[in-house]
Amino acid sequence: MIKTMNFLSTSDHTSVISITLFITLLCACIVIGHLLEENRWMNESITALIIGVGSGVVILLLSGGKSSHLMVFSEDLFFIYLLPPIIFNAGFQVKKKQFFRNFMTIMLFGAIGTVISFTTISLGAIVFFQKMDVGLAIGDYLAIGAIFAATDSVCTLQVLNQDETPLLYSLVFGEGVVNDATSVVLFNAVQNFDLSHINTSVAFQLVGNFFYLFITSTVLGVVAGLLSAYIIKKLYFGRHSTDREVAIMMLMAYLSYMLAELFYLSGILTVFFAGIVMSHYTWHNVTENSRVTTKHTFATLSFVAEIFIFLYVGMDALDIEKWRVVSDSLKTSVSVSATLLGLVLVGRAAFVFPLSFLSNLTKKTPHDKIGFKQQVTIWWAGLMRGAVSMALAYNQFTRAGHTQLRSNAILITSTITVVLFSTVVFGLLTKPLVRFLMPSSKQLNRTISSEPVTPKSFLAPLLGESQDSEAELFIGNGLMSRGEGRDDKNFDCPSRLRMLFTTPTRTVHYYWRKFDDAFMRPVFGGRGFVPYVPASPIERSTHNLEQEEEAKH
Amino acid sequence: MIKTMNFLSTSDHTSVISITLFITLLCACIVIGHLLEENRWMNESITALIIGVGSGVVILLLSGGKSSHLMVFSEDLFFIYLLPPIIFNAGFQVKKKQFFRNFMTIMLFGAIGTVISFTTISLGAIVFFQKMDVGLAIGDYLAIGAIFAATDSVCTLQVLNQDETPLLYSLVFGEGVVNDATSVVLFNAVQNFDLSHINTSVAFQLVGNFFYLFITSTVLGVVAGLLSAYIIKKLYFGRHSTDREVAIMMLMAYLSYMLAELFYLSGILTVFFAGIVMSHYTWHNVTENSRVTTKHTFATLSFVAEIFIFLYVGMDALDIEKWRVVSDSLKTSVSVSATLLGLVLVGRAAFVFPLSFLSNLTKKTPHDKIGFKQQVTIWWAGLMRGAVSMALAYNQFTRAGHTQLRSNAILITSTITVVLFSTVVFGLLTKPLVRFLMPSSKQLNRTISSEPVTPKSFLAPLLGESQDSEAELFIGNGLMSRGEGRDDKNFDCPSRLRMLFTTPTRTVHYYWRKFDDAFMRPVFGGRGFVPYVPASPIERSTHNLEQEEEAKH
């Protein structure tokens, strides 16, 4: 008698099954990840990967060796739904003060460093893979450079403690985000060109395209963020509806991404800078409830999206179709994977140590230089490869998740191997390595943070309060240096690193503050927009900042 | 030189344009809706409808009269992405105490009433449309009954003030939610049957199918909600990560919906009861930040989904394809729309007044009866037709948003007409009508709420605290009645209504509380799960409850 199935399901009941199973697995990842949290060797990414591989095995057996995944990889899914929340959240949760203090260093490592890494890996791929007879075009080699220049520093960040080594953390985090954006921009720039015959003009156009994408995308993100701040400030939603504010913030963030895509720019960069601007201005214009809600909602969406990607990658690792194509040339496949892993190690070393050296040359005091152990930590932090690499590889080497071409299948399986190996093996080694390299960091930094080294009043000028003066600023900085100078004996302590990255942009930061107070805040709001009762102003503002900073993480 | 477009966009750049425009329009609706908020005649639904129609005109002109909307209507979009957050949020934000106190009345109006309305409209459609020679099958008539039995009480709720008339509000709200679920279940039940030759056996199977869907869906929702509470309580995420808790709550809510779809049940009912259970248990097991975040996130998602639907309906109102098909039989189309509007009015009157009369028969004192003016308000509150009607109509009368059949096109355009007319005209008349019917409600209720009519200690037994005893409960209720008895002179005041709906389920509610405290809370947590310092316990618990209730809305 029952003629048709439930009308929701007639459309595609198998997709309902897939979605249900996938959500169940996501829940399992979160719960198991939580249970394994005590074990600091593990993390959500590794858990999701392992659960993904496990489910892949089960599905492979159930389907009689036909398929190992629940859904076909979709670029749209990744680039339109999963990546934007991750990158936006990265911008939104970034410790802006640290980020902008270290802006030059972060950009040096994140942008220039990624380009060096990209070049090294591309050249290495050309040299080695042509010998191996993999059979790739010049565009593929450049794409490989971009694919494996995209780091995944989530694992390291879970080991580096933000309170113990705030500046190293900020550096690794900032570099990771700029690196994501840079590698996607590089990938786009490479794809947009006909690379069949390279000459100087093409190379220049490539560089020009890169800078064009980088700058316009950034500007668009900043404009979108400022617009959201302006709208919310002008209408002052806060007095009316938290839901409207949250809706506007979410929609504007997503709109910035879609606008970038509309104009063929890099949505990643746009949404990252929109996130920064929105956390600097918009977030301060809304109600307390909206702040809590947006902060946690963006973090949750990012968290779920990351687990989703790792789960998918884990499931796809066993995709029988690709392995079957590869199985004839197993030796080639293994050597390609090994070569790529080697290139990743070399490509990162090729910029971390030289750029650190260059950066050290500009410093006068030995305190300001980056110690060798810090350099090693920065190098190691960027060795993991993750979701972005996977997505770019799928984009370059498959059509809708499928491939029959031998060379493409080899590169897909090699990418999976590199991602799995680097995430699991490098990931598991990170904690012991960091503990080995910086054994005293825990005790040392605890001492620093428990001591009131910098009197609070000296911080005030840096907080962007209107009463800051140039004199105060430099007194503040001077005393901060002296305060941190107490740790002279500890040669490798992070406070030296901190001074290094703080110094070059100190004046830039100072003028930005001036400009921000004079022109930006009156228009776009931001911290202090909500009328503020002056009672022991400096003390109060410092407290506010601290709460702010705590709230941010 | 630029060979391909940005790789994100190659897939489908036109869809990027649509999404961007649509998000921009959503933002515009929110901002304009906010600006018009002072004008209480308007609301977000009407604003979105008007903006949708406006954009439809622009798109129609730009596209040279080809199309008026940015995206083709997709059932999946509506039923998998937009409806679940709306219904879940309805369950999550419902004032549980009020809802369960009035449970019997709400179910009477929401379930039985909707069935009566469905029957009236179906029979009316059979009688009138067969005369008009519209050309429909028996299944279509029953579908029309289900489509137009689905009310949209959002407009009325924006006019009824929750603090002024809490019980009338709760009644209209509760009825609206149960009505949504019931009409979707009815629609499914009708679709699942071969209705070419109706006999008693088929009718019984239809009724059986309805109850089967209703009960199993409810049970699944309750189980999913309890599971989420149990998981979070057992793992006690609260001490660790707000993001994990929020993620688990969101995923479990969505999972319950997908599971219902998987088993061919009613996702709507499931997710509604999952929402109620999650707000009763799970929500109390998480951190303060998680509570704020989930409350506002769910509300925001629901808010955006509603605006999305109205915007879409507005845009689709001008869809030239359907109007062209209809234009030949304009007279039929107009009379179909008018007939449907009439049937909606009659169908609702057919159950509100008789059921109120039945309900009044069981009451002893005149205070407990529903006054005629309250009945009219309840009747009017359910006259608007909205998103659910649209979605069901599209499901029944189109294939992927398109139709060429004359009869189907007539019914789609008539549905659009009814939705637009009822939302705009009835919607705009609601405020004056409510003010006319209950002129004193504002002053009256302000008096009640400002006076401490019920001493706080008497409320304690009703709050589910462990020290409640049967004696206290009835003393409490007795005094509550006496307290409210002060308003005897005001014949039509809502407090009478309140007593009526409170009485029949008072004992059910009491035994539920007992059961809840003895068996449910020890396992699933809920209010009071977080260790609680006993200092003036009754006073404290009453305060907690009040804060709770405030926080819920």
Coordinates of N, CA and C in Angstrom, one line a residue, chain A residues 395-544:
Chain A
N395 N 42.1 19.0 -6.2 CA 41.7 20.0 -7.3 C 42.6 19.8 -8.5
Q396 N 43.9 19.6 -8.3 CA 44.8 19.6 -9.4 C 44.8 18.2 -10.1
F397 N 44.7 17.2 -9.3 CA 44.9 15.8 -9.9 C 43.7 15.0 -10.1
T398 N 42.5 15.5 -9.7 CA 41.3 14.6 -10.0 C 40.2 15.5 -10.7
R399 N 39.3 14.7 -11.2 CA 38.0 15.4 -11.7 C 36.9 14.8 -10.8
A400 N 36.3 15.7 -10.0 CA 35.2 15.3 -9.1 C 35.6 14.1 -8.2
G401 N 36.9 14.1 -7.7 CA 37.3 13.0 -6.8 C 37.8 11.8 -7.5
H402 N 37.7 11.7 -8.8 CA 38.1 10.5 -9.5 C 39.3 10.7 -10.4
T403 N 40.1 9.7 -10.6 CA 41.2 9.8 -11.6 C 41.5 8.4 -12.1
Q404 N 41.9 8.3 -13.3 CA 42.3 7.0 -13.9 C 43.7 7.2 -14.4
L405 N 44.2 8.4 -14.5 CA 45.5 8.6 -15.0 C 46.6 8.2 -14.0
R406 N 47.5 7.4 -14.5 CA 48.5 6.8 -13.6 C 49.3 7.9 -12.8
S407 N 49.8 9.0 -13.5 CA 50.6 10.0 -12.8 C 49.7 10.7 -11.8
N408 N 48.5 11.0 -12.1 CA 47.6 11.7 -11.2 C 47.3 10.8 -9.9
A409 N 47.0 9.5 -10.2 CA 46.8 8.6 -9.1 C 48.0 8.5 -8.2
I410 N 49.2 8.5 -8.8 CA 50.4 8.4 -7.9 C 50.5 9.6 -7.1
L411 N 50.2 10.8 -7.6 CA 50.3 12.0 -6.8 C 49.3 12.1 -5.7
I412 N 48.1 11.6 -6.0 CA 47.0 11.6 -5.0 C 47.4 10.7 -3.9
T413 N 47.8 9.5 -4.2 CA 48.1 8.6 -3.1 C 49.4 9.0 -2.4
S414 N 50.3 9.7 -3.1 CA 51.5 10.2 -2.4 C 51.1 11.3 -1.5
T415 N 50.2 12.2 -1.9 CA 49.7 13.3 -1.0 C 49.1 12.7 0.2
I416 N 48.3 11.7 0.0 CA 47.6 11.0 1.2 C 48.7 10.5 2.1
T417 N 49.7 9.8 1.5 CA 50.8 9.2 2.3 C 51.5 10.3 3.1
V418 N 51.8 11.4 2.4 CA 52.6 12.5 3.1 C 51.7 13.1 4.2
V419 N 50.4 13.3 3.9 CA 49.6 13.9 5.0 C 49.5 13.0 6.2
L420 N 49.2 11.7 5.9 CA 49.0 10.7 7.0 C 50.3 10.6 7.8
F421 N 51.5 10.4 7.1 CA 52.7 10.2 7.7 C 53.1 11.4 8.5
S422 N 53.1 12.6 7.9 CA 53.5 13.8 8.6 C 52.6 14.1 9.8
T423 N 51.3 13.9 9.6 CA 50.4 14.2 10.7 C 50.6 13.3 11.9
V424 N 50.7 12.0 11.6 CA 50.8 11.0 12.6 C 52.2 10.9 13.2
V425 N 53.2 10.7 12.3 CA 54.6 10.5 12.9 C 55.2 11.8 13.4
F426 N 55.2 12.8 12.5 CA 55.8 14.1 12.9 C 54.9 14.7 14.1
G427 N 53.6 14.5 14.0 CA 52.7 15.0 15.0 C 53.0 14.4 16.4
L428 N 53.2 13.1 16.4 CA 53.4 12.4 17.6 C 54.8 12.7 18.2
L429 N 55.8 13.1 17.3 CA 57.1 13.4 17.8 C 57.2 14.8 18.3
T430 N 56.2 15.6 17.9 CA 56.4 17.1 18.2 C 56.5 17.3 19.7
K431 N 55.7 16.7 20.5 CA 55.7 17.0 22.0 C 57.1 16.7 22.6
P432 N 57.6 15.4 22.4 CA 58.9 15.1 22.9 C 60.0 16.1 22.4
L433 N 59.9 16.4 21.1 CA 60.9 17.3 20.5 C 60.9 18.7 21.2
V434 N 59.7 19.3 21.3 CA 59.6 20.6 21.9 C 60.1 20.6 23.4
R435 N 59.7 19.5 24.1 CA 60.2 19.4 25.5 C 61.7 19.2 25.5
F436 N 62.3 18.5 24.5 CA 63.7 18.3 24.5 C 64.4 19.7 24.2
L437 N 63.9 20.4 23.2 CA 64.5 21.6 22.8 C 64.4 22.7 23.8
M438 N 63.3 22.8 24.4 CA 63.1 23.9 25.4 C 62.7 23.4 26.7
P439 N 63.6 22.7 27.4 CA 63.2 22.0 28.6 C 62.9 22.9 29.7
S440 N 63.5 24.1 29.7 CA 63.3 25.0 30.9 C 62.1 25.9 30.6
S441 N 61.5 25.9 29.4 CA 60.6 26.9 29.1 C 59.4 26.9 30.1
K442 N 59.0 25.8 30.6 CA 57.9 25.7 31.4 C 58.1 26.5 32.7
Q443 N 59.2 26.1 33.4 CA 59.5 26.8 34.7 C 59.8 28.2 34.4
L444 N 60.7 28.5 33.5 CA 61.1 29.8 33.2 C 59.9 30.8 33.0
N445 N 59.0 30.4 32.1 CA 58.0 31.3 31.7 C 57.0 31.4 32.8
R446 N 56.8 30.4 33.6 CA 56.0 30.5 34.8 C 56.5 31.6 35.7
T447 N 57.8 31.6 35.9 CA 58.4 32.6 36.7 C 58.0 34.0 36.2
I448 N 58.3 34.1 34.9 CA 58.0 35.4 34.3 C 56.6 35.9 34.5
S449 N 55.7 34.9 34.2 CA 54.3 35.3 34.2 C 53.7 35.5 35.6
S450 N 54.3 34.8 36.6 CA 53.9 35.0 37.9 C 54.4 36.3 38.5
E451 N 55.5 36.7 38.1 CA 56.1 38.0 38.5 C 55.4 39.2 37.8
P452 N 55.1 40.2 38.5 CA 54.6 41.4 37.8 C 55.8 42.2 37.2
V453 N 56.4 41.6 36.2 CA 57.6 42.2 35.6 C 57.4 43.6 35.1
T454 N 56.3 43.7 34.3 CA 56.0 45.0 33.7 C 54.9 45.7 34.5
P455 N 55.2 46.8 35.1 CA 54.2 47.5 35.9 C 53.0 47.8 34.9
K456 N 51.8 47.6 35.4 CA 50.7 47.7 34.5 C 50.6 49.1 33.8
S457 N 50.9 50.1 34.5 CA 50.8 51.5 33.9 C 51.6 51.6 32.6
F458 N 52.7 50.8 32.5 CA 53.5 50.9 31.3 C 52.9 50.3 30.1
L459 N 52.0 49.4 30.4 CA 51.3 48.7 29.3 C 50.3 49.7 28.7
A460 N 49.8 50.6 29.5 CA 48.7 51.4 29.0 C 48.9 52.0 27.6
P461 N 50.0 52.6 27.4 CA 50.2 53.3 26.1 C 50.0 52.3 24.9
L462 N 50.3 51.0 25.1 CA 50.2 50.1 24.0 C 48.7 49.6 23.8
L463 N 47.9 50.0 24.7 CA 46.5 49.5 24.7 C 45.6 50.3 23.8
G464 N 46.2 51.4 23.3 CA 45.3 52.1 22.4 C 44.4 53.1 23.1
E465 N 44.6 53.3 24.4 CA 43.8 54.3 25.1 C 44.2 55.7 24.7
S466 N 43.3 56.6 24.8 CA 43.6 57.9 24.2 C 44.7 58.7 24.9
Q467 N 45.0 58.3 26.1 CA 45.9 59.2 26.8 C 47.4 58.8 26.5
D468 N 47.6 57.9 25.6 CA 49.0 57.5 25.4 C 49.8 58.6 24.7
S469 N 51.0 58.6 25.1 CA 52.0 59.6 24.5 C 53.2 58.9 24.1
E470 N 53.9 59.5 23.2 CA 55.1 58.9 22.7 C 56.1 58.6 23.9
A471 N 56.3 59.5 24.8 CA 57.2 59.4 25.9 C 56.8 58.1 26.7
E472 N 55.6 58.1 27.1 CA 55.1 56.9 27.9 C 55.4 55.6 27.1
L473 N 55.2 55.7 25.8 CA 55.3 54.4 25.1 C 56.7 53.9 25.2
F474 N 57.7 54.8 25.0 CA 59.1 54.3 25.0 C 59.6 54.0 26.4
I475 N 59.1 54.8 27.4 CA 59.4 54.4 28.7 C 58.9 53.0 29.0
G476 N 57.6 52.8 28.6 CA 57.0 51.5 28.7 C 57.9 50.4 28.1
N477 N 58.2 50.6 26.9 CA 59.0 49.6 26.2 C 60.4 49.4 26.9
G478 N 61.0 50.5 27.2 CA 62.3 50.4 27.9 C 62.2 49.6 29.1
L479 N 61.2 49.8 29.9 CA 61.1 49.1 31.2 C 60.7 47.6 30.9
M480 N 59.9 47.4 29.8 CA 59.6 46.0 29.5 C 60.9 45.3 29.2
S481 N 61.8 45.9 28.4 CA 63.0 45.2 28.1 C 63.8 45.0 29.3
R482 N 63.9 46.0 30.2 CA 64.6 45.8 31.4 C 64.0 44.7 32.2
G483 N 62.7 44.7 32.3 CA 62.0 43.7 33.1 C 62.4 42.3 32.6
E484 N 62.4 42.2 31.3 CA 62.7 40.9 30.7 C 64.2 40.6 30.7
G485 N 65.0 41.6 30.9 CA 66.4 41.5 31.0 C 66.9 40.6 32.1
R486 N 66.0 40.4 33.1 CA 66.3 39.6 34.3 C 66.7 38.2 33.9
D487 N 66.2 37.8 32.7 CA 66.4 36.4 32.4 C 67.7 36.2 31.5
D488 N 68.6 37.1 31.7 CA 69.8 37.1 30.8 C 70.5 35.8 30.8
K489 N 70.5 35.1 32.0 CA 71.3 33.9 32.1 C 70.7 32.8 31.2
N490 N 69.4 32.8 31.0 CA 68.8 31.8 30.2 C 68.9 32.1 28.7
F491 N 69.9 31.6 28.1 CA 70.2 32.1 26.7 C 69.1 31.8 25.7
D492 N 68.4 30.7 25.8 CA 67.4 30.3 24.8 C 66.0 30.6 25.2
C493 N 65.8 31.4 26.2 CA 64.5 31.6 26.6 C 63.7 32.4 25.6
P494 N 62.4 32.2 25.6 CA 61.5 32.8 24.6 C 61.5 34.3 24.7
S495 N 61.9 34.9 25.8 CA 61.8 36.4 25.9 C 62.7 37.1 24.9
R496 N 63.8 36.4 24.6 CA 64.7 37.0 23.6 C 64.0 37.1 22.3
L497 N 63.4 35.9 22.0 CA 62.6 35.8 20.7 C 61.6 36.9 20.7
R498 N 61.0 37.1 21.8 CA 60.0 38.1 21.9 C 60.5 39.5 21.6
M499 N 61.7 39.8 22.2 CA 62.2 41.1 21.9 C 62.5 41.3 20.4
L500 N 63.0 40.2 19.9 CA 63.4 40.3 18.5 C 62.2 40.7 17.6
F501 N 61.1 40.0 17.8 CA 60.0 40.2 16.9 C 59.2 41.5 17.3
T502 N 59.5 41.9 18.5 CA 58.8 43.1 18.9 C 59.4 44.4 18.4
T503 N 60.7 44.4 18.4 CA 61.4 45.6 18.1 C 61.1 46.2 16.7
P504 N 61.2 45.5 15.6 CA 61.2 46.1 14.3 C 59.8 46.9 14.0
T505 N 58.8 46.3 14.6 CA 57.5 46.9 14.3 C 57.0 47.8 15.4
R506 N 57.8 48.1 16.4 CA 57.3 48.8 17.5 C 56.8 50.2 17.1
T507 N 57.5 50.9 16.2 CA 57.1 52.2 15.9 C 55.9 52.2 14.9
V508 N 55.9 51.2 14.0 CA 54.8 51.0 13.1 C 53.5 50.8 13.9
H509 N 53.7 49.9 14.9 CA 52.6 49.6 15.8 C 52.1 50.9 16.5
Y510 N 53.1 51.7 16.9 CA 52.7 52.9 17.6 C 51.9 53.9 16.8
Y511 N 52.4 54.1 15.5 CA 51.7 55.0 14.6 C 50.3 54.5 14.2
W512 N 50.3 53.2 14.1 CA 49.0 52.5 13.8 C 48.0 52.8 14.9
R513 N 48.5 52.7 16.2 CA 47.6 53.0 17.3 C 47.1 54.5 17.3
K514 N 48.0 55.4 17.0 CA 47.6 56.8 16.9 C 46.5 57.0 15.8
F515 N 46.8 56.4 14.7 CA 45.8 56.5 13.6 C 44.5 55.9 13.9
D516 N 44.6 54.7 14.5 CA 43.4 53.9 15.0 C 42.5 54.8 15.9
D517 N 43.2 55.4 16.9 CA 42.4 56.2 17.9 C 41.9 57.4 17.2
A518 N 42.6 58.1 16.3 CA 42.2 59.4 15.8 C 41.2 59.2 14.7
F519 N 41.3 58.2 13.9 CA 40.4 58.2 12.7 C 39.5 56.9 12.7
M520 N 40.0 55.8 13.0 CA 39.2 54.6 12.8 C 38.2 54.4 13.9
R521 N 38.6 54.5 15.1 CA 37.6 54.1 16.2 C 36.4 55.1 16.2
P522 N 36.6 56.4 16.0 CA 35.4 57.2 16.0 C 34.4 56.8 15.0
V523 N 34.8 56.2 13.9 CA 33.9 55.8 12.8 C 33.4 54.4 13.0
F524 N 34.4 53.5 13.3 CA 34.0 52.0 13.3 C 33.8 51.4 14.7
G525 N 34.0 52.2 15.8 CA 33.8 51.6 17.1 C 35.1 50.8 17.5
G526 N 34.9 49.7 18.1 CA 36.0 48.9 18.6 C 36.1 49.1 20.1
R527 N 37.1 48.5 20.7 CA 37.2 48.5 22.1 C 37.1 49.9 22.7
G528 N 36.2 50.1 23.7 CA 36.0 51.5 24.2 C 34.9 52.2 23.5
F529 N 34.2 51.5 22.6 CA 33.1 52.2 21.9 C 32.0 52.4 22.9
V530 N 31.7 51.3 23.6 CA 30.6 51.4 24.6 C 31.1 52.4 25.7
P531 N 30.3 53.4 26.0 CA 30.6 54.4 27.0 C 31.3 53.8 28.2
Y532 N 32.3 54.4 28.7 CA 33.2 53.8 29.6 C 33.4 54.7 30.8
V533 N 33.2 54.2 32.0 CA 33.3 55.0 33.2 C 34.7 55.2 33.6
P534 N 35.2 56.4 33.7 CA 36.6 56.6 34.1 C 36.8 56.6 35.6
A535 N 37.3 55.5 36.1 CA 37.7 55.3 37.5 C 39.0 54.6 37.6
S536 N 40.0 55.4 38.0 CA 41.4 54.9 37.9 C 41.7 54.3 36.5
P537 N 41.6 55.2 35.5 CA 41.5 54.8 34.1 C 42.6 53.8 33.6
I538 N 43.9 54.0 34.0 CA 44.9 53.2 33.5 C 44.7 51.7 34.0
E539 N 44.6 51.7 35.3 CA 44.4 50.4 35.9 C 43.3 49.6 35.3
R540 N 42.2 50.4 35.1 CA 41.0 49.8 34.5 C 41.2 49.3 33.1
S541 N 41.9 50.1 32.3 CA 42.0 49.7 30.9 C 42.9 48.5 30.8
T542 N 43.9 48.5 31.7 CA 44.8 47.3 31.6 C 44.0 46.1 32.0
H543 N 43.2 46.2 33.0 CA 42.4 45.0 33.3 C 41.5 44.6 32.2
N544 N 40.9 45.6 31.6 CA 40.0 45.3 30.4 C 40.8 44.5 29.4

